[in-house]
Short mmCIF file of C-alpha atoms in Angstrom, two decimals:
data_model
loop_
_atom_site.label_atom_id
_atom_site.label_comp_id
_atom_site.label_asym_id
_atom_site.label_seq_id
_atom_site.Cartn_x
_atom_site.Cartn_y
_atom_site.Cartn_z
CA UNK A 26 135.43 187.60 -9.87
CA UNK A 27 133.30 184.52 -10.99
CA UNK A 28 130.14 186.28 -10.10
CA UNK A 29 131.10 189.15 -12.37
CA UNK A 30 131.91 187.09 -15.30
CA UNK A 31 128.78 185.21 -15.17
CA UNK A 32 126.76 188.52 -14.84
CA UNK A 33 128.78 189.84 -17.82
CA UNK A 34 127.46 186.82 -19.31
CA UNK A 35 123.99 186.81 -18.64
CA UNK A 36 123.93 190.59 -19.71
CA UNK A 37 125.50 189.57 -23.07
CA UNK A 38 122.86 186.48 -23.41
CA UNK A 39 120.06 189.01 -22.24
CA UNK A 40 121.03 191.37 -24.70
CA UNK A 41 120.99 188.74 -27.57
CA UNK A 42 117.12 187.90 -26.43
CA UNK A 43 116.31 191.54 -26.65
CA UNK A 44 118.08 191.80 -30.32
CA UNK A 45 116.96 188.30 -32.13
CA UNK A 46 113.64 189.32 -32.41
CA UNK A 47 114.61 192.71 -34.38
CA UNK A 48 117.09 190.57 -36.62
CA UNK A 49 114.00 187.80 -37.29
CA UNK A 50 112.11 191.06 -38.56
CA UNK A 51 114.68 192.11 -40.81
CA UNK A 52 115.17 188.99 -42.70
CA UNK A 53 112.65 188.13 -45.24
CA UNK A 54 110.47 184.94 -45.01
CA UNK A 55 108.60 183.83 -47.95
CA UNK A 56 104.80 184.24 -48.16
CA UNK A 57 102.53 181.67 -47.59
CA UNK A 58 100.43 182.13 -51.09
CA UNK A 59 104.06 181.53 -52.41
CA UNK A 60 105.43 178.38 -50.68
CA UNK A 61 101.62 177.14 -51.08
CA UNK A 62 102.80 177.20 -55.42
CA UNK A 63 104.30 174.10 -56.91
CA UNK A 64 107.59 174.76 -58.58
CA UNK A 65 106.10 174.66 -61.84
CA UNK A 66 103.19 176.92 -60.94
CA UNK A 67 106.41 179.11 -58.79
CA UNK A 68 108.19 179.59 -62.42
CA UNK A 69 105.58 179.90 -64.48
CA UNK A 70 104.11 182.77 -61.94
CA UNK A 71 107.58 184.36 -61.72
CA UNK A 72 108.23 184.24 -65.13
CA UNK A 73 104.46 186.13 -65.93
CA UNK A 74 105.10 188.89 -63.32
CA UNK A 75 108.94 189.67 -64.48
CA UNK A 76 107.70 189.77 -67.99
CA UNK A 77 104.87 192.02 -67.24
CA UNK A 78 106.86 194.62 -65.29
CA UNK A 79 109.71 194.18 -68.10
CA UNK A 80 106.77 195.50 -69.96
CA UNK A 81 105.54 198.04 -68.04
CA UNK A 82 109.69 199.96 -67.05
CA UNK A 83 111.71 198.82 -69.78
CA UNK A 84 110.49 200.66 -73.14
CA UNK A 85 109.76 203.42 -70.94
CA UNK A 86 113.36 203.35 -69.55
CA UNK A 87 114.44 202.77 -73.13
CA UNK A 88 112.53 205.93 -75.02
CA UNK A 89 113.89 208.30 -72.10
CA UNK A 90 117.54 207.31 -72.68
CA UNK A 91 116.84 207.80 -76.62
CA UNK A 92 115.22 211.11 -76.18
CA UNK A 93 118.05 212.03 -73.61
CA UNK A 94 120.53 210.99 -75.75
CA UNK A 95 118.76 212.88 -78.80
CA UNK A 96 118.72 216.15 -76.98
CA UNK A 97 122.48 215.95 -75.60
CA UNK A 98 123.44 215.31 -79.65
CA UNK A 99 121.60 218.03 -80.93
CA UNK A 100 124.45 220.75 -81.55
CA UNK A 101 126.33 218.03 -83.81
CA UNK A 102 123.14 218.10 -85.96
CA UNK A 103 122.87 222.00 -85.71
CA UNK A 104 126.11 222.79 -87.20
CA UNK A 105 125.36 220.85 -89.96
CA UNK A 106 122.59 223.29 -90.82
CA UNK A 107 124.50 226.31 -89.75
CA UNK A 108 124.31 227.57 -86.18
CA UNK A 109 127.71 228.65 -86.20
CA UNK A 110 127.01 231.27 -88.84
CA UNK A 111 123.62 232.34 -87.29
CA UNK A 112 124.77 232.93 -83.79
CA UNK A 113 128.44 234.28 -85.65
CA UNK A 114 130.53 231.51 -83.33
CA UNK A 115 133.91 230.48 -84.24
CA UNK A 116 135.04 226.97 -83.52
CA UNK A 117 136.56 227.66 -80.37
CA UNK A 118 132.91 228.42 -79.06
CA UNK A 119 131.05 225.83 -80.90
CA UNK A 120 133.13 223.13 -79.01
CA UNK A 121 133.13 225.38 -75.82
CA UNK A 122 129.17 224.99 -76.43
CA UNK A 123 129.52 221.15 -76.62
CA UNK A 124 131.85 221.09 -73.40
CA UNK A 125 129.55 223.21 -70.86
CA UNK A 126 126.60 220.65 -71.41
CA UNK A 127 129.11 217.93 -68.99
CA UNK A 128 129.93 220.91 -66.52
CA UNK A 129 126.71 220.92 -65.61
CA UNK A 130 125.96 217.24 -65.92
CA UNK A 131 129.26 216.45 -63.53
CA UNK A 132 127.45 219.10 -61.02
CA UNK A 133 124.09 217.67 -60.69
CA UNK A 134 124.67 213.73 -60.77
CA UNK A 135 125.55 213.22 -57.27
CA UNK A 136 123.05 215.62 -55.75
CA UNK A 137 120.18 214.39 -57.75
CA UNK A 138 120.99 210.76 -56.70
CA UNK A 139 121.04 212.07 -53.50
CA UNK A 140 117.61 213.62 -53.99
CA UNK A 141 116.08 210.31 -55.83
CA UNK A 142 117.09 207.77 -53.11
CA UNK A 143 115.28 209.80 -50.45
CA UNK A 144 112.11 210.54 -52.15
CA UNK A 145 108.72 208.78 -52.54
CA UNK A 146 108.14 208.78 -56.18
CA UNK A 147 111.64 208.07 -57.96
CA UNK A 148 109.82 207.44 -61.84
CA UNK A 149 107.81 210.96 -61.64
CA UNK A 150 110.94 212.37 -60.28
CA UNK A 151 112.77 211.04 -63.73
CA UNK A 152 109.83 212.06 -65.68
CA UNK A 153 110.19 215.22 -64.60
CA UNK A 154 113.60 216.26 -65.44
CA UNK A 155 112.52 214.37 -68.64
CA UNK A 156 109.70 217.39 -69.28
CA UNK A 157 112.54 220.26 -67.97
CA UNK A 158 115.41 218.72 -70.23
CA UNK A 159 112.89 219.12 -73.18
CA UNK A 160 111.78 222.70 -72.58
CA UNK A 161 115.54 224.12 -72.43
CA UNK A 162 116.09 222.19 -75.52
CA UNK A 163 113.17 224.24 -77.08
CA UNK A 164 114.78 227.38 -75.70
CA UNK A 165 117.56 226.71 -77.64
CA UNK A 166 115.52 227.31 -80.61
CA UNK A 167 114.82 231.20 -79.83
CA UNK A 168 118.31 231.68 -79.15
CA UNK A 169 120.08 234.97 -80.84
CA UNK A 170 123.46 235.36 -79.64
CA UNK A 171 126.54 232.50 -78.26
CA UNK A 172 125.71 233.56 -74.98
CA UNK A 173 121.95 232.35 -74.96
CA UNK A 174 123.23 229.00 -76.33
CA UNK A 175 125.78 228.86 -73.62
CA UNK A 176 123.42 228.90 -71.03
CA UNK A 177 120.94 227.12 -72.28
CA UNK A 178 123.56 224.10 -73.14
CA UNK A 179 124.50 224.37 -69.44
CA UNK A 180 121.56 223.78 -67.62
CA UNK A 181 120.01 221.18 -70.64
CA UNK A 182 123.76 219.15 -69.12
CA UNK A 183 122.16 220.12 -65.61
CA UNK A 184 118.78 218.92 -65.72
CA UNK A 185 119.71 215.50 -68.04
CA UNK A 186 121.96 214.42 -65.57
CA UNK A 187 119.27 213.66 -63.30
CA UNK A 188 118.78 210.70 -66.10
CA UNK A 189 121.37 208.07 -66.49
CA UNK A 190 122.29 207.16 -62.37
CA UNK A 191 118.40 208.24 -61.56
CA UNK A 192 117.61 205.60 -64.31
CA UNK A 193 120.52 202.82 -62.74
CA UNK A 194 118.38 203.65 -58.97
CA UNK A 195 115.10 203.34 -60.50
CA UNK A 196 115.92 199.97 -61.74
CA UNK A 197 117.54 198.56 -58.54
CA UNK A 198 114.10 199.32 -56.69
CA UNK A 199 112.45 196.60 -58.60
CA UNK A 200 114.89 193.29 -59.92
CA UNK A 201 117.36 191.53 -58.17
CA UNK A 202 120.94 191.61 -58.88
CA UNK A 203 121.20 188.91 -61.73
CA UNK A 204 118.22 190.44 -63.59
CA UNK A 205 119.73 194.19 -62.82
CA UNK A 206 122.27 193.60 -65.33
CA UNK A 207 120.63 192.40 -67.85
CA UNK A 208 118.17 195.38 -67.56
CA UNK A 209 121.01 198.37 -67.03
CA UNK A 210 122.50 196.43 -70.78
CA UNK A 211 119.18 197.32 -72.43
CA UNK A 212 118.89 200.25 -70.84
CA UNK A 213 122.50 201.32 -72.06
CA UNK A 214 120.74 199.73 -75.78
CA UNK A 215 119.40 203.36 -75.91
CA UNK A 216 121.84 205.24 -76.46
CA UNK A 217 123.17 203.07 -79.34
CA UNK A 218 119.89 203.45 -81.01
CA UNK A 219 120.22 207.09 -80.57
CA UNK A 220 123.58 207.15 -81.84
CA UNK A 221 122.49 205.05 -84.74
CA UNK A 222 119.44 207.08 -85.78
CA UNK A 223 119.76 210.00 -83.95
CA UNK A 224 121.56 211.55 -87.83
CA UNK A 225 118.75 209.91 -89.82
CA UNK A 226 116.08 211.72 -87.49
CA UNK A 227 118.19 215.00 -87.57
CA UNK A 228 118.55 214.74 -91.24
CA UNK A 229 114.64 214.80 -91.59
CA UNK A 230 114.09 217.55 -89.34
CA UNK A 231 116.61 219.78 -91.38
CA UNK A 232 114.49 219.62 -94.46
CA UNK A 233 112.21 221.87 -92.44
CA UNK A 234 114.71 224.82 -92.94
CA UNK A 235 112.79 228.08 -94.00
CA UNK A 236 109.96 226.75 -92.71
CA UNK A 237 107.79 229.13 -90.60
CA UNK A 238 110.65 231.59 -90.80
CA UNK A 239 112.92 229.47 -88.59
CA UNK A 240 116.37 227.60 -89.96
CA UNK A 241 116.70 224.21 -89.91
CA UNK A 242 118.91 223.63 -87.00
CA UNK A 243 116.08 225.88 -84.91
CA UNK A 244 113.67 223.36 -85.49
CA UNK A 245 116.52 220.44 -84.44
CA UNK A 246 116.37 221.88 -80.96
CA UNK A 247 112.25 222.43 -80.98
CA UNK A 248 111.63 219.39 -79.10
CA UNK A 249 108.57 219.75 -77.03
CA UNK A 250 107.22 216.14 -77.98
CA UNK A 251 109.75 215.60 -74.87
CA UNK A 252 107.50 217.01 -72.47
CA UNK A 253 104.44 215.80 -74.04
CA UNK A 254 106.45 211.80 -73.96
CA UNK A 255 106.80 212.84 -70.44
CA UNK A 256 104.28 213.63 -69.23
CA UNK A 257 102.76 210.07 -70.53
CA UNK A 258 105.10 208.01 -69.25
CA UNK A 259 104.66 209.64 -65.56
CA UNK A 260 101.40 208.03 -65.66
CA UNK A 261 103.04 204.88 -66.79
CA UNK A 262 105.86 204.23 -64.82
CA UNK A 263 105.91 203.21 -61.04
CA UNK A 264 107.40 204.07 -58.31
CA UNK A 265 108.11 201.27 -56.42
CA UNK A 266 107.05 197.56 -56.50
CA UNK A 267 104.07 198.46 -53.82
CA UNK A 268 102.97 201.17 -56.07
CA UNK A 269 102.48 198.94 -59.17
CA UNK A 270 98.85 198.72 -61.11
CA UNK A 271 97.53 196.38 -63.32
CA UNK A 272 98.91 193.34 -61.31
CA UNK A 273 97.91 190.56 -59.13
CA UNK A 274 98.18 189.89 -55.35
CA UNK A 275 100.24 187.13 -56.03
CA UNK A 276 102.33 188.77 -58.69
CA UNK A 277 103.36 191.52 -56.05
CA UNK A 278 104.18 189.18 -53.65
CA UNK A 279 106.29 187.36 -56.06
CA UNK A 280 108.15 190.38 -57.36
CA UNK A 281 108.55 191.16 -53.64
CA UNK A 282 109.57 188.11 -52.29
CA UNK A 283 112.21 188.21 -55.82
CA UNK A 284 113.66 191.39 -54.48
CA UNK A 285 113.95 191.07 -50.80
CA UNK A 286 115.41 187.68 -50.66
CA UNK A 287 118.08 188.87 -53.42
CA UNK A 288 119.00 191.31 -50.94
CA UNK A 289 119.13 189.11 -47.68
CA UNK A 290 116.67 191.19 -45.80
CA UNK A 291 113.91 193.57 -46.04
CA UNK A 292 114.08 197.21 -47.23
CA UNK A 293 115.74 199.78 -44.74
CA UNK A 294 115.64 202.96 -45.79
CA UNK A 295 117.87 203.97 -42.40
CA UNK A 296 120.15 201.39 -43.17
CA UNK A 297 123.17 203.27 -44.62
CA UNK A 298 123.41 206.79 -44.80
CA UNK A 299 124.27 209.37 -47.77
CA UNK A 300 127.99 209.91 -46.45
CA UNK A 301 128.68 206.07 -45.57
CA UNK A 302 126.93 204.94 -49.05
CA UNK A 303 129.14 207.65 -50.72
CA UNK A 304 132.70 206.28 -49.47
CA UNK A 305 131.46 202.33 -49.86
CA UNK A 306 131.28 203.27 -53.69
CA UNK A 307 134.49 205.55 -53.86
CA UNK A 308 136.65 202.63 -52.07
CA UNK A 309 134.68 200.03 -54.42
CA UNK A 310 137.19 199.14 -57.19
CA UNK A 311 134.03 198.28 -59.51
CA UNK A 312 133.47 202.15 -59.57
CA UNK A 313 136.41 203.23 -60.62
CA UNK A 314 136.27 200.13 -63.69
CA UNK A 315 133.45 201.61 -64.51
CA UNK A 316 134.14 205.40 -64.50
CA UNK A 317 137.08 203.99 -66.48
CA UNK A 318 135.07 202.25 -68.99
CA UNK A 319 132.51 204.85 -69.45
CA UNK A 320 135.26 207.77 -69.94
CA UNK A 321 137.28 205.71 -72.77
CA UNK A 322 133.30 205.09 -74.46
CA UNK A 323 132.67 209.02 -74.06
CA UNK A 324 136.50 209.86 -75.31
CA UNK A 325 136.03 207.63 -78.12
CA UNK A 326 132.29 209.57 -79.49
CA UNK A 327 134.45 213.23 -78.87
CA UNK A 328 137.42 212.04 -81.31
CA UNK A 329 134.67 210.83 -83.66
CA UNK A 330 132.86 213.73 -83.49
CA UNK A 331 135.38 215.35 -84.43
CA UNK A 332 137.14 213.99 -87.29
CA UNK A 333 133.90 214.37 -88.71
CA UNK A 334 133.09 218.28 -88.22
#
């Protein structure tokens, strides 16, 4: 009996051996060129490379959720300039024109997160929907009948959804979790300044009515500047903190070292699967604040819209 226990023992200890050196590998240890810095020269090189990649994702990040938000709002602006007597829709249609852009935006968010956590390049991936999102907005301008509109406003809701939780990944590949929510707050800053000039910049576009033979609110949904914004900022944005140009050795290493020990151990893209990340966030009482809080914001901008057409 003894000599069983002890075996059970030494297989247990032998195991360990076998298994410490994996768990060594996972855990992050700070680079040399790093712990070589002084603190000052530590903060002042940390505080150079966060500002520089601030520089590089966040306007970027920014201008996508404006133009996203833009091209969502863009019936509001149309019946001001009268697609409802064009296209010969009642109201019930109109608002069943506004509702079909979140059926399809509901559809694709999960899948597409899905899609952007297992690919390589996660900002050309964004960038992309970005260029797709603003060539079904320009197909709304050749519309004739409710059923073109109706189609079109589906799969605009189908290919912006890629957006908003693609955007909330993206950023989560290259800060920590302090400076994550400080970024996802100015991210969320563009849709307020959408919401606050999206009117003005509808309002200018309107005075183009008659122009070229097409009414105003034809020329609202003629957004191709979207793909042509796009297809600039795929050449801008990175795809992961390996992939970044325009920075130093020791500025990668730093914005590596900033991630990885944030997270307690190196990437591991095997880590957690699609089905076992998927019930972590449905039993996480954060999401459900959250859906909360996002649902009362989006309830709130219906009612408003509303009362005011």
């Amino acid at each position: 009996m003894f000599r069983k226990e002890k075996k059970d023992v030494l297989e247990v200890e032998y195991m360990d051996e076998k298994a410490a050196p994996h768990d060594a590998i996972q855990q992050p240890r700070m680079p040399a060129s790093l712990s070589a810095l002084s603190g000052s020269e530590y903060t002042t090189l940390g505080r150079k490379a966060i500002l520089k990649l601030d520089s590089r994702v966040m306007p970027c990040m920014v201008i996508m959720y404006i133009m996203n938000y833009l091209d969502r709002q863009n019936i509001a602006s149309a019946k001001l300039a009268g697609i409802e007597e064009d296209l010969s829709m009642n109201d019930v249609q109109y608002q069943t024109c506004i509702s079909i852009l979140f059926i399809g935006y509901i559809l694709m968010q999960v899948p597409s997160n899905i899609i952007v956590g297992k690919i390589e390049r996660p900002g050309l991936y964004i960038c992309i929907s970005m260029a797709l999102w603003g060539v079904i907005s320009a197909c709304m301008a050749s519309v004739k009948n409710y059923s073109g509109i109706l189609v079109c406003r589906f799969f605009l809701g189908f290919v912006e959804a890629i957006f908003f939780p693609g955007a909330l990944f993206y950023l989560s590949l290259f800060y920590n979790r302090k400076q994550y929510a400080l970024r996802t707050a100015i991210l969320y800053s563009g849709s307020q300044f959408g919401n606050a000039f999206g009117g003005l910049f509808a309002i200018a576009i309107l005075k183009l009515d008659g122009v070229h033979g097409l009414a105003g609110w034809r020329w609202v949904s003629t957004r191709l500047d979207v793909v042509s914004k796009s297809l600039i900022l795929a050449f801008i944005l990175p795809n992961s903190l390996k992939s970044l140009l325009g920075f130093t050795k020791l500025e990668k290493e730093y914005l590596q070292w900033n991630f990885e020990s944030d997270q307690g151990q190196q990437d591991n893209a095997d880590e957690v699967g699609a089905w076992k990340g998927t019930m972590m966030a449905l039993t996480d009482p954060k999401t459900w604040l959250m859906m909360g809080t996002l649902y009362s914001v989006s309830h709130e901008r219906v009612l408003a819209s509303r009362i005011m057409f």
